[in-house]
XYZ file of C-alpha atoms in Angstrom:
693
model
C 0.000 0.000 0.000
C 1.016 3.611 -0.487
C 2.993 4.636 2.558
C 2.839 7.899 4.419
C -0.458 9.310 3.151
C -4.111 8.825 4.074
C -6.969 11.090 2.974
C -10.702 11.020 3.785
C -13.437 10.341 1.256
C -16.485 12.603 1.168
C -18.241 10.283 3.646
C -15.270 10.414 6.032
C -13.762 7.024 5.132
C -9.968 7.221 5.277
C -8.160 5.606 2.353
C -4.724 5.413 0.806
C -4.602 7.375 -2.492
C -3.116 5.312 -5.306
C -4.319 6.821 -8.573
C -4.712 10.379 -9.842
C -7.648 11.283 -12.066
C -7.308 14.677 -13.752
C -10.172 16.347 -15.614
C -9.884 19.428 -17.812
C -9.842 22.666 -15.764
C -13.003 23.936 -17.491
C -14.996 20.720 -17.055
C -18.706 21.313 -16.516
C -19.637 21.071 -12.831
C -22.645 18.892 -13.636
C -20.409 16.396 -15.432
C -17.985 16.274 -12.494
C -20.748 15.547 -9.969
C -22.208 12.872 -12.233
C -18.836 11.152 -12.774
C -17.920 11.176 -9.065
C -21.349 9.834 -8.174
C -21.019 6.992 -10.690
C -17.527 6.074 -9.452
C -18.616 6.047 -5.784
C -21.906 4.230 -6.419
C -22.362 0.576 -5.476
C -21.733 -2.101 -8.093
C -25.383 -3.210 -7.897
C -26.300 0.265 -9.146
C -23.729 0.275 -11.940
C -20.920 1.944 -10.007
C -17.456 0.680 -9.089
C -17.384 1.570 -5.345
C -14.116 3.489 -5.365
C -13.137 6.269 -2.976
C -12.240 9.755 -4.188
C -11.103 13.032 -2.741
C -10.617 16.281 -4.616
C -7.243 17.940 -4.211
C -6.593 21.535 -5.191
C -3.022 22.408 -6.121
C -1.737 25.909 -5.640
C -0.221 26.119 -9.095
C 3.263 27.356 -9.871
C 5.104 29.931 -11.942
C 2.165 32.318 -11.594
C -0.316 29.823 -13.045
C -3.509 28.767 -11.313
C -3.705 25.133 -10.294
C -6.198 22.710 -11.836
C -9.148 22.326 -9.415
C -10.339 19.108 -11.081
C -7.676 16.731 -9.791
C -8.926 13.771 -7.756
C -7.151 11.133 -5.689
C -8.611 7.657 -6.105
C -8.349 4.708 -3.734
C -10.307 1.718 -2.522
C -11.069 -0.317 0.546
C -9.079 -3.507 1.030
C -12.170 -5.665 0.650
C -12.994 -4.139 -2.739
C -9.392 -4.640 -3.860
C -9.508 -8.323 -2.886
C -12.739 -8.810 -4.821
C -11.123 -6.935 -7.701
C -8.123 -9.293 -7.590
C -10.538 -12.141 -8.268
C -12.298 -10.207 -11.032
C -9.072 -9.544 -12.971
C -7.808 -13.105 -12.440
C -4.686 -12.501 -10.347
C -2.684 -15.621 -9.525
C -1.147 -15.952 -6.069
C 0.937 -18.570 -4.294
C -1.199 -21.185 -2.554
C -0.299 -22.808 0.754
C 1.011 -25.885 -1.094
C 3.464 -23.724 -3.094
C 1.532 -23.807 -6.377
C 0.282 -20.723 -8.209
C -3.514 -20.531 -8.253
C -6.077 -17.976 -9.306
C -7.086 -15.925 -6.282
C -10.672 -16.220 -5.060
C -12.090 -14.244 -2.184
C -13.880 -17.233 -0.647
C -10.558 -19.119 -0.365
C -8.395 -16.144 0.598
C -7.208 -17.755 3.846
C -5.625 -20.632 1.885
C -3.158 -18.359 0.090
C 0.338 -18.102 1.483
C 0.694 -14.317 1.677
C -2.773 -13.706 3.120
C -2.070 -12.856 6.740
C -4.251 -10.938 9.149
C -6.606 -8.742 7.122
C -4.738 -9.518 3.871
C -3.014 -6.163 3.558
C 0.249 -7.824 2.465
C -1.284 -9.989 -0.279
C -1.439 -7.361 -3.026
C 1.404 -5.139 -4.153
C 0.728 -1.441 -4.748
C 1.155 -2.010 -8.502
C -1.547 -4.705 -8.393
C -3.857 -2.423 -6.389
C -3.394 0.346 -8.946
C -4.030 -2.104 -11.779
C -7.276 -3.237 -10.095
C -8.410 0.381 -9.658
C -7.685 1.092 -13.331
C -9.627 -2.031 -14.300
C -12.600 -0.860 -12.245
C -12.500 2.593 -13.823
C -12.312 1.061 -17.305
C -15.364 -1.115 -16.594
C -17.511 1.853 -15.483
C -20.314 1.837 -18.053
C -23.151 4.103 -19.043
C -26.652 3.063 -18.057
C -29.508 5.046 -19.550
C -27.673 8.350 -20.042
C -27.972 9.766 -23.555
C -24.871 11.925 -23.169
C -22.340 13.150 -20.633
C -24.182 15.728 -18.495
C -23.345 19.210 -19.730
C -21.918 17.878 -23.029
C -24.696 17.169 -25.549
C -22.186 16.112 -28.216
C -20.526 13.507 -25.935
C -23.026 10.775 -26.723
C -23.476 7.754 -24.455
C -25.420 4.534 -24.788
C -25.953 1.540 -22.489
C -22.745 -0.404 -21.946
C -20.403 2.299 -23.283
C -17.189 2.769 -21.275
C -17.510 6.148 -19.570
C -13.775 6.638 -19.040
C -12.967 5.960 -22.699
C -15.662 8.389 -23.834
C -14.361 11.127 -21.534
C -10.816 10.550 -22.811
C -11.831 10.662 -26.460
C -13.698 13.948 -25.900
C -10.821 15.593 -24.008
C -12.811 15.885 -20.771
C -10.557 13.431 -18.931
C -6.940 14.532 -19.394
C -5.075 11.672 -17.739
C -5.240 8.843 -15.239
C -1.964 7.728 -13.690
C -0.759 5.876 -10.588
C 1.084 7.745 -7.857
C 4.674 7.029 -6.923
C 5.435 5.743 -3.438
C 8.371 7.930 -2.435
C 9.769 5.656 0.263
C 9.405 2.486 -1.779
C 10.855 4.239 -4.831
C 13.856 5.351 -2.810
C 14.546 1.772 -1.691
C 14.058 0.431 -5.210
C 16.357 3.069 -6.721
C 19.140 2.231 -4.280
C 19.005 -1.515 -4.894
C 18.505 -1.106 -8.641
C 20.934 1.437 -10.067
C 22.536 3.490 -7.303
C 24.960 0.759 -6.332
C 27.016 -1.819 -8.193
C 25.667 -5.209 -7.215
C 27.755 -8.364 -7.082
C 25.434 -11.129 -6.049
C 25.290 -14.891 -6.156
C 21.559 -14.707 -6.934
C 20.192 -15.503 -10.381
C 19.796 -11.823 -11.254
C 21.887 -8.695 -10.763
C 18.710 -6.611 -10.779
C 15.939 -6.758 -8.143
C 13.441 -8.172 -10.651
C 10.912 -9.151 -7.980
C 11.007 -5.627 -6.537
C 10.676 -4.141 -10.031
C 7.704 -6.395 -10.653
C 6.042 -5.409 -7.373
C 6.499 -1.709 -8.129
C 6.049 -1.485 -11.916
C 4.379 -4.758 -12.861
C 5.324 -7.861 -14.813
C 5.665 -6.205 -18.232
C 8.506 -3.910 -17.212
C 10.123 -6.540 -15.014
C 10.257 -8.937 -17.969
C 11.838 -6.245 -20.147
C 14.612 -5.597 -17.642
C 15.014 -9.343 -17.149
C 15.409 -9.767 -20.906
C 17.836 -6.840 -21.105
C 20.033 -8.381 -18.409
C 19.799 -11.860 -19.919
C 20.640 -10.560 -23.417
C 23.659 -8.688 -22.051
C 25.061 -11.723 -20.249
C 24.310 -13.961 -23.232
C 26.458 -11.638 -25.345
C 29.520 -12.165 -23.158
C 30.662 -15.439 -24.850
C 30.318 -13.762 -28.251
C 32.274 -10.751 -27.010
C 35.036 -12.828 -25.401
C 35.490 -14.938 -28.528
C 35.127 -11.956 -30.861
C 38.007 -9.968 -29.350
C 40.804 -12.440 -30.214
C 39.248 -13.109 -33.619
C 39.278 -9.375 -34.302
C 42.836 -8.886 -33.070
C 44.530 -11.813 -34.804
C 42.376 -13.672 -37.322
C 39.953 -11.153 -38.788
C 41.204 -11.655 -42.363
C 41.331 -15.456 -42.116
C 37.962 -16.663 -43.368
C 38.900 -20.311 -42.870
C 38.893 -19.712 -39.123
C 35.933 -17.330 -39.395
C 33.718 -20.241 -40.374
C 34.005 -21.545 -36.807
C 33.038 -18.160 -35.411
C 30.031 -17.957 -37.741
C 28.819 -21.455 -36.801
C 29.227 -20.582 -33.106
C 27.183 -17.435 -33.699
C 24.365 -19.405 -35.312
C 24.235 -22.014 -32.526
C 24.426 -19.247 -29.931
C 21.488 -17.328 -31.408
C 19.283 -20.436 -31.225
C 20.319 -21.476 -27.711
C 20.018 -17.871 -26.534
C 16.365 -17.670 -27.590
C 15.382 -21.113 -26.326
C 16.968 -20.621 -22.902
C 15.277 -17.227 -22.603
C 11.884 -18.864 -23.209
C 12.555 -21.161 -20.264
C 13.752 -18.279 -18.092
C 10.749 -16.102 -18.925
C 8.391 -19.046 -18.300
C 9.941 -19.559 -14.851
C 9.596 -15.867 -14.033
C 6.030 -15.741 -15.338
C 5.045 -18.811 -13.292
C 6.526 -17.393 -10.084
C 4.680 -14.124 -10.761
C 1.397 -15.859 -11.546
C 1.051 -14.744 -15.173
C 2.022 -17.893 -17.080
C -1.527 -19.329 -17.032
C -3.271 -16.002 -17.169
C -4.980 -14.359 -20.093
C -5.884 -10.721 -20.620
C -9.437 -9.745 -19.893
C -11.981 -9.250 -22.650
C -10.838 -6.402 -24.890
C -12.983 -3.308 -25.127
C -12.933 -0.935 -28.126
C -10.111 1.608 -28.159
C -10.774 5.113 -26.882
C -10.059 6.523 -30.363
C -12.275 4.027 -32.215
C -15.226 5.620 -33.980
C -18.051 4.501 -36.226
C -21.817 4.277 -36.665
C -23.697 3.076 -33.601
C -24.482 -0.618 -33.944
C -24.955 -3.834 -31.972
C -22.191 -6.137 -30.721
C -23.497 -9.739 -30.849
C -20.797 -10.897 -28.408
C -21.452 -8.457 -25.571
C -25.068 -7.676 -26.412
C -24.318 -3.963 -26.093
C -24.561 -1.027 -28.457
C -21.206 0.299 -29.623
C -19.638 1.944 -32.687
C -19.351 -0.284 -35.752
C -16.875 0.381 -38.559
C -16.931 -1.671 -41.797
C -13.924 -3.937 -42.084
C -13.986 -3.508 -45.872
C -13.477 0.230 -45.449
C -10.544 -0.383 -43.111
C -8.993 -2.843 -45.581
C -9.331 -0.275 -48.374
C -7.463 2.255 -46.237
C -4.725 -0.273 -45.533
C -4.185 -1.482 -49.099
C -4.864 1.751 -50.982
C -2.932 4.137 -48.758
C -0.999 2.520 -45.892
C 0.765 -0.130 -47.974
C 1.687 2.297 -50.807
C 2.928 4.790 -48.223
C 5.163 2.155 -46.597
C 6.512 1.178 -50.028
C 7.158 4.845 -50.806
C 9.086 5.200 -47.539
C 11.131 2.105 -48.386
C 11.942 3.605 -51.786
C 12.950 6.882 -50.111
C 15.210 4.931 -47.755
C 16.741 3.118 -50.737
C 17.291 6.426 -52.564
C 19.052 7.938 -49.537
C 21.152 4.769 -49.303
C 22.351 5.271 -52.896
C 23.268 8.881 -52.061
C 25.321 7.486 -49.189
C 27.207 5.205 -51.585
C 27.923 8.187 -53.856
C 29.356 9.983 -50.819
C 31.492 6.931 -50.033
C 32.907 6.880 -53.577
C 33.601 10.612 -53.392
C 35.416 10.291 -50.044
C 37.453 7.334 -51.368
C 38.400 9.258 -54.523
C 39.506 12.190 -52.406
C 41.678 9.902 -50.298
C 43.260 8.273 -53.371
C 44.183 11.693 -54.813
C 45.716 12.965 -51.584
C 46.248 10.234 -48.968
C 46.917 11.758 -45.547
C 45.555 11.678 -42.020
C 42.699 14.104 -42.662
C 41.468 12.495 -45.868
C 41.753 9.111 -44.158
C 39.612 10.435 -41.316
C 37.193 11.833 -43.878
C 36.508 8.279 -45.098
C 34.296 7.761 -42.013
C 32.217 10.931 -42.511
C 29.694 9.456 -45.027
C 28.931 6.525 -42.718
C 28.482 8.830 -39.727
C 26.142 11.130 -41.665
C 24.197 8.130 -42.957
C 23.865 6.694 -39.437
C 22.420 9.996 -38.201
C 20.026 10.113 -41.179
C 18.874 6.553 -40.401
C 17.947 7.533 -36.832
C 16.112 10.635 -38.067
C 14.203 8.624 -40.687
C 13.236 6.009 -38.105
C 11.876 8.729 -35.840
C 9.924 10.513 -38.581
C 8.553 7.251 -39.921
C 7.379 6.273 -36.435
C 5.185 9.382 -36.269
C 3.824 8.700 -39.749
C 3.132 5.042 -38.890
C 1.222 6.043 -35.750
C -0.836 8.578 -37.721
C -1.674 6.013 -40.408
C -2.581 3.323 -37.889
C -4.843 5.773 -36.045
C -6.467 6.703 -39.355
C -7.124 3.030 -40.153
C -9.479 3.085 -37.125
C -8.790 -0.317 -35.555
C -11.384 -1.396 -33.038
C -9.122 -3.184 -30.546
C -5.848 -2.039 -29.025
C -4.230 -5.387 -29.869
C -5.126 -4.993 -33.554
C -3.819 -1.419 -33.492
C -0.522 -2.534 -31.954
C -0.103 -5.431 -34.406
C -0.466 -3.146 -37.432
C 1.794 -0.502 -35.916
C 4.480 -3.072 -35.036
C 4.387 -4.523 -38.553
C 4.815 -1.106 -40.163
C 7.651 -0.083 -37.843
C 9.502 -3.407 -38.008
C 9.490 -3.579 -41.805
C 10.789 -0.047 -42.234
C 13.355 -0.174 -39.419
C 14.761 -3.477 -40.658
C 15.088 -2.184 -44.220
C 16.376 1.237 -43.185
C 19.031 -0.131 -40.812
C 20.232 -3.195 -42.721
C 19.567 -2.568 -46.434
C 22.902 -0.801 -46.976
C 24.780 -3.645 -45.286
C 23.069 -6.270 -47.447
C 23.774 -4.181 -50.555
C 27.456 -3.830 -49.709
C 27.775 -7.526 -48.849
C 25.924 -9.153 -51.739
C 25.857 -6.573 -54.556
C 29.110 -4.647 -54.140
C 30.814 -7.588 -52.341
C 33.164 -5.186 -50.588
C 34.048 -6.749 -47.223
C 36.295 -3.862 -46.170
C 33.511 -1.325 -46.726
C 31.011 -3.673 -45.048
C 33.176 -3.899 -41.937
C 33.676 -0.131 -41.859
C 29.971 0.626 -42.441
C 28.803 -1.863 -39.819
C 31.190 -0.500 -37.203
C 30.296 3.120 -37.963
C 26.536 2.508 -38.026
C 26.611 0.548 -34.793
C 28.828 2.973 -32.882
C 27.034 6.097 -34.138
C 23.561 4.729 -33.409
C 24.632 3.734 -29.896
C 26.096 7.185 -29.218
C 22.901 8.855 -30.442
C 20.740 6.500 -28.372
C 22.787 7.180 -25.253
C 22.451 10.929 -25.791
C 18.696 10.727 -26.355
C 17.929 8.069 -23.739
C 20.441 8.768 -20.969
C 22.149 12.155 -20.999
C 19.232 14.258 -22.309
C 16.610 12.851 -19.875
C 19.096 13.158 -17.001
C 19.818 16.806 -17.861
C 16.146 17.679 -18.318
C 15.217 16.011 -15.051
C 17.965 17.805 -13.129
C 16.767 21.094 -14.601
C 13.156 20.306 -13.707
C 14.140 19.215 -10.195
C 16.096 22.432 -9.588
C 13.113 24.560 -10.582
C 10.721 22.472 -8.507
C 13.084 22.483 -5.517
C 13.422 26.274 -5.559
C 9.666 26.716 -5.796
C 8.880 24.187 -3.067
C 11.537 25.483 -0.690
C 10.106 28.960 -1.122
C 6.591 27.710 -0.353
C 7.135 24.808 2.058
C 10.479 25.431 3.709
C 11.639 22.197 5.343
C 8.185 20.619 5.561
C 7.351 17.393 3.759
C 5.939 17.766 0.255
C 2.116 17.656 0.483
C 0.225 15.073 -1.520
C -1.450 17.666 -3.817
C 1.979 19.061 -4.736
C 3.318 15.550 -5.336
C 0.368 14.800 -7.628
C 0.991 18.065 -9.510
C 4.703 17.326 -9.946
C 4.013 13.827 -11.229
C 1.299 15.041 -13.603
C 3.907 17.255 -15.304
C 6.325 14.346 -15.811
C 6.664 12.628 -19.181
C 4.390 9.686 -19.934
C 6.051 6.304 -20.460
C 4.784 4.922 -23.774
C 5.584 1.267 -23.133
C 8.398 -1.156 -23.875
C 7.986 -1.226 -27.674
C 10.850 1.169 -28.440
C 13.093 -0.543 -25.880
C 12.533 -3.977 -27.409
C 12.928 -2.522 -30.903
C 16.369 -1.190 -29.974
C 17.439 -4.599 -28.641
C 16.008 -6.290 -31.738
C 18.127 -4.103 -34.020
C 21.237 -4.672 -31.890
C 20.612 -8.415 -32.087
C 20.455 -8.040 -35.864
C 23.761 -6.166 -36.044
C 25.437 -8.945 -34.059
C 23.854 -12.019 -35.616
C 23.618 -11.012 -39.280
C 27.232 -10.030 -39.939
C 29.343 -11.943 -37.420
C 31.826 -12.967 -40.121
C 32.734 -9.356 -40.766
C 32.867 -7.520 -37.447
C 33.300 -9.726 -34.341
C 33.575 -6.653 -32.088
C 29.861 -5.948 -32.557
C 29.033 -8.093 -29.525
C 31.514 -6.122 -27.400
C 29.861 -2.846 -28.352
C 26.393 -4.242 -27.628
C 27.486 -5.428 -24.166
C 28.863 -1.984 -23.311
C 25.704 -0.327 -24.659
C 23.374 -2.573 -22.661
C 25.247 -2.069 -19.398
C 24.605 1.663 -19.641
C 21.089 0.941 -20.933
C 20.161 -0.866 -17.713
C 21.166 2.091 -15.557
C 19.737 4.806 -17.829
C 16.404 3.005 -18.271
C 16.167 2.376 -14.525
C 16.817 6.061 -13.791
C 14.201 7.146 -16.318
C 11.558 4.825 -14.888
C 12.187 6.089 -11.365
C 12.650 9.821 -11.947
C 11.771 10.940 -15.492
C 8.470 9.234 -16.330
C 5.156 9.064 -14.572
C 4.664 5.730 -12.905
C 2.978 3.491 -15.515
C 0.138 1.152 -14.697
C 1.224 -2.460 -14.294
C 0.640 -4.630 -17.343
C 0.375 -8.378 -16.650
C 2.662 -10.257 -19.042
C 3.840 -13.841 -19.380
C 6.445 -13.177 -22.086
C 7.913 -10.397 -24.235
C 4.982 -10.533 -26.625
C 5.428 -10.158 -30.376
C 9.203 -10.070 -29.934
C 9.361 -13.683 -28.868
C 6.367 -15.659 -27.628
C 2.703 -15.080 -28.343
C 0.486 -17.202 -26.144
C -2.618 -18.450 -27.887
C -5.127 -19.556 -25.298
C -8.604 -20.976 -25.532
C -11.201 -21.263 -22.847
C -13.376 -23.962 -21.407
C -16.477 -22.531 -19.777
C -18.425 -24.312 -17.071
C -21.341 -23.131 -15.004
C -21.910 -22.498 -11.325
C -18.563 -23.556 -9.820
C -17.213 -21.486 -6.967
C -13.744 -22.970 -6.478
C -10.144 -21.910 -6.790
C -8.753 -23.100 -10.085
C -5.182 -23.282 -11.377
C -6.292 -22.191 -14.825
C -8.892 -19.639 -13.759
C -9.103 -16.585 -15.952
C -12.008 -14.646 -14.484
C -15.457 -15.222 -12.987
C -18.619 -13.352 -13.862
C -22.212 -14.352 -13.115
C -21.102 -17.796 -11.927
C -19.247 -18.482 -15.178
C -15.667 -19.629 -14.648
C -13.278 -19.607 -17.587
C -10.248 -21.860 -17.667
C -7.223 -21.114 -19.791
C -5.341 -23.870 -21.607
C -1.948 -22.895 -22.845
C -0.438 -23.392 -26.269
C 2.412 -21.628 -27.966
C 2.645 -19.752 -31.261
C 6.183 -19.377 -32.469
C 5.746 -16.418 -34.815
C 8.687 -14.658 -33.267
C 10.590 -11.539 -34.272
C 13.916 -12.578 -32.741
C 13.681 -16.084 -34.167
C 12.926 -14.667 -37.610
C 16.069 -12.574 -37.304
C 18.083 -15.645 -36.292
C 16.824 -17.555 -39.349
C 17.857 -14.669 -41.616
C 21.222 -14.706 -39.822
C 21.818 -18.319 -40.889
C 21.304 -17.433 -44.552
C 23.369 -14.244 -44.301
C 26.363 -15.802 -42.585
C 26.461 -18.778 -44.925
C 26.344 -16.457 -47.929
C 29.129 -14.277 -46.493
C 31.324 -17.330 -46.008
C 30.593 -18.389 -49.590
C 31.667 -14.962 -50.863
C 35.009 -15.032 -49.061
C 38.127 -15.178 -51.306
C 39.363 -18.271 -49.454
C 36.173 -20.186 -50.228
C 36.161 -19.061 -53.863
C 39.740 -20.289 -54.211
C 38.514 -23.871 -53.699
C 35.967 -23.521 -56.535
C 37.801 -21.605 -59.251
C 36.258 -23.563 -62.095
C 32.640 -23.820 -60.971
C 30.588 -21.240 -59.123
C 27.636 -23.632 -59.231
C 29.369 -26.103 -56.927
C 30.129 -23.305 -54.461
C 26.505 -22.151 -54.491
C 25.279 -25.718 -53.968
C 27.693 -26.191 -51.069
C 26.601 -22.949 -49.402
C 22.913 -23.829 -49.838
C 23.532 -27.334 -48.483
C 25.386 -26.003 -45.408
C 22.680 -23.396 -44.890
C 19.957 -26.096 -44.945
C 21.916 -28.267 -42.523
C 22.347 -25.352 -40.096
C 18.671 -24.428 -40.365
C 17.689 -28.035 -39.721
C 20.027 -28.138 -36.734
C 18.541 -24.883 -35.467
C 14.960 -26.139 -35.642
C 15.900 -29.508 -34.115
C 17.610 -27.674 -31.268
C 14.535 -25.468 -30.783
C 12.355 -28.604 -30.725
C 14.567 -30.502 -28.295
C 14.780 -27.676 -25.753
C 11.298 -27.315 -24.157
C 9.977 -23.776 -23.814
C 8.668 -24.439 -20.299
C 10.817 -26.236 -17.697
C 9.666 -29.766 -16.850
C 8.871 -29.033 -13.205
C 6.587 -26.162 -14.192
C 4.866 -28.338 -16.806
C 4.183 -30.913 -14.091
C 2.761 -28.275 -11.724
C 0.470 -26.886 -14.404
C -0.678 -30.377 -15.438
C -1.350 -31.340 -11.811
C -3.458 -28.247 -11.226
C -5.365 -28.802 -14.455
C -6.063 -32.377 -13.357
C -7.371 -31.144 -10.012
C -9.692 -28.704 -11.778
C -11.092 -31.425 -14.028
C -11.672 -33.671 -11.010
C -13.634 -30.919 -9.284
C -15.672 -30.463 -12.452
C -16.521 -34.171 -12.494
C -17.558 -34.149 -8.831
C -19.694 -31.078 -9.403
C -21.481 -32.714 -12.327
C -22.071 -35.897 -10.327
C -23.455 -33.822 -7.453
C -25.804 -31.901 -9.772
C -26.993 -35.156 -11.379
C -27.725 -36.769 -8.007
C -29.643 -33.690 -6.795
C -31.726 -33.132 -9.924
C -34.292 -36.015 -9.294
C -34.935 -34.717 -5.784
C -35.473 -31.238 -7.183
C -38.085 -32.554 -9.673
C -39.994 -34.204 -6.869
C-alpha cells in the first residue's frame, strides 16, 4: 500500500490514495458531480465503489492550479474482490500458483491478518484502473453538460471522456519511500550477487508490474548472453579477422548461440512468469479503443450497443494508402542509401588523390552522416506510422498494436540493414562492409545514449532544480504535500511502453547475428551499450516518467512468444482453479496454454543463418577452392545453410519452452480442476431427481 499518506473520502472514510484522475480545468460542474457519483456508487447500481477526494493544487510559476484533480483509492475488501475479477494468480499454501478467489483467501500463502500484504501497490493500482475502465453508461444519452458527448448503455464512460478531451489523464502515484529503496538496490549501487539476477526483478515487478520486469530481465539476460560472443570476438578481431577459414568456426558458433540464446530465454521467462502468476493467465476481454469511432451498432458478443466500422473500409485504407505509403518510404530509404554510396565513392576518390591523415579520417564521414540520417528517418517514420494506424481506425488495441508493429519493423529493418546487405551481396566489398557496420553501430549507440540517458538526465535535473526552488520557497523544510506531489508527477513525461526498448534490442541483435563474419567486435559494443542501458532506463523509470500502470505479461509478446489460449467454460462452480481466468455471473473460464512461435527474434536468427552462410561463400578463401565452378560453391553454401537451419529447428524442438517441473505443476493443477468439475457434475446429477420431486 502507499505509505505515508491517508486522505478522507467525502463520507469520512480514510483511504490510501493510489491513482490520480485529472479532468480538464473547465470541465462542466454537472459532469464532475455525475462522474464522481457513478464512481462512488455501489456495483449493484452500476458503479465501481471506489473512494475519491478532490485535491486543489496551488499552481506554480504564476499559473492557477487545476481544481479538477482527484485522488482515487479503494477499501481492502474491494481490492480483494477486484483481484478475483481480474484473475490474479497468487501462491497457494502448497506452493503452487492458483487464481485468487475471495472465498478461499485464507488458503493463500501471503494472506495474513486482514490480507493487507497480499497485493502489491502495482496490483492495487491495476485493479483500480480495471474498475474505472469497466464503469459503463446506463440510460444516459450523453455526458451531463456535453450534448455532443453521446453515451449509450454499456459504453465505457472513461474511454468516452478521454476521447472527448474531458478526462486529461489517469496515472498511478509514486510511493516515495518504496521508490527510494528500489532506486538504491537497482541502479545506485554496483551489485555483485550470487543470486540468479543482478537486478531486483521481484522488486521491479512489485512496483512497476510484470511487463517492465520482464523487459529488464530480458535486457540483463541478453547482455550476459552476449559475453561469450564478445570474449570470442576480441581475439578473432585482433589476430584472425582476415582469415575466413577460421571465421567459419566463429560464424557457426554465432548461429548455434542465437538459437540457444532464444530457447533458454523462453525457459527463463516461463519460470519468471510462473513465479509471478502470469504464465496461465490471459488478458481480460478487450474493449474498443478510446479513439475508435463509427456508426452506432450492436455487438453480438457483448449484447451492447457500440460503434461499428466496416472492415472492408478499413482494408481499403490499408491497401490503398498505408501499404503504398510504406513502399514509398522504403523507396525513399533506398534512394538515400544510394546517395550514401555516392558519398562513399567521393570520399574514397579524395583519399586516393591525396592520402593523408585528414582524408583518411574523412573516409568515415559518409557513414556517420548516414547513421544519423537513419535515426532521423526512423523517428519521422514512427510518427507517420502512428498517424496512419490511427487513421485506419482499428477497433481493438491489440489490432492497433499489431499493425503498428508490422509497419515499424518492416521499415526499421530495411532502413538499418539494407545498406549492409547491398554492400555484402551486390558490391561484395568486405572492407567497406566492416567499416559501415562498425560506424553505423557505434554512431547509433552514441545517439541513443544521448537521447535516452544524458538528455533525460539533464532535463530532469533542470526540472528538479526549478521544482526544488519553488517548493523550498513555499514549504520550507516541511514534507511535500500530496497535492503538490500529484501536480509534480502530472507534469512528468508519460512512459509509452516497452515497444521502443525492445525494438532497440532487436536491431542490436540483428547487427550482431547477421554479420558476425565481418565484425566480431559488434558483440563487445552491444554489451557496453546494454550495461549503460540498464542504468539509464532504470533512472528514467524512477525519476523521469510518470509511474505506468502495471501490465500483466507472461512473455515479451510479439518479440518472442505469443500465447494463444482458448477457454473452457463451465457453469456455477465457486472454487479456486489453477487455470482460472475470471469469474462473472457464476461463469468460470479456464485457460489452456499453447504456444505460437511467430517470433521476431527467431525470424532474425533464421535470416542470420542465410546471411552468414552467404558471407562465407563470398570469401576469397572459399572461392579459391571452386575456381572452375561457381555452381558447386553455391550448392555447397545452400547445403550447409539447410543443414544449419535443420540443426537450429531440431535444437529449438529438443529444448522445451517451459521447464519440466513447471509443466508438471500446471498439469497437476489442471487435473485437479477437471476432477472438481466431475464431482460437481455428479453432485448436480444426483440432486436433480430430488429437485423434480
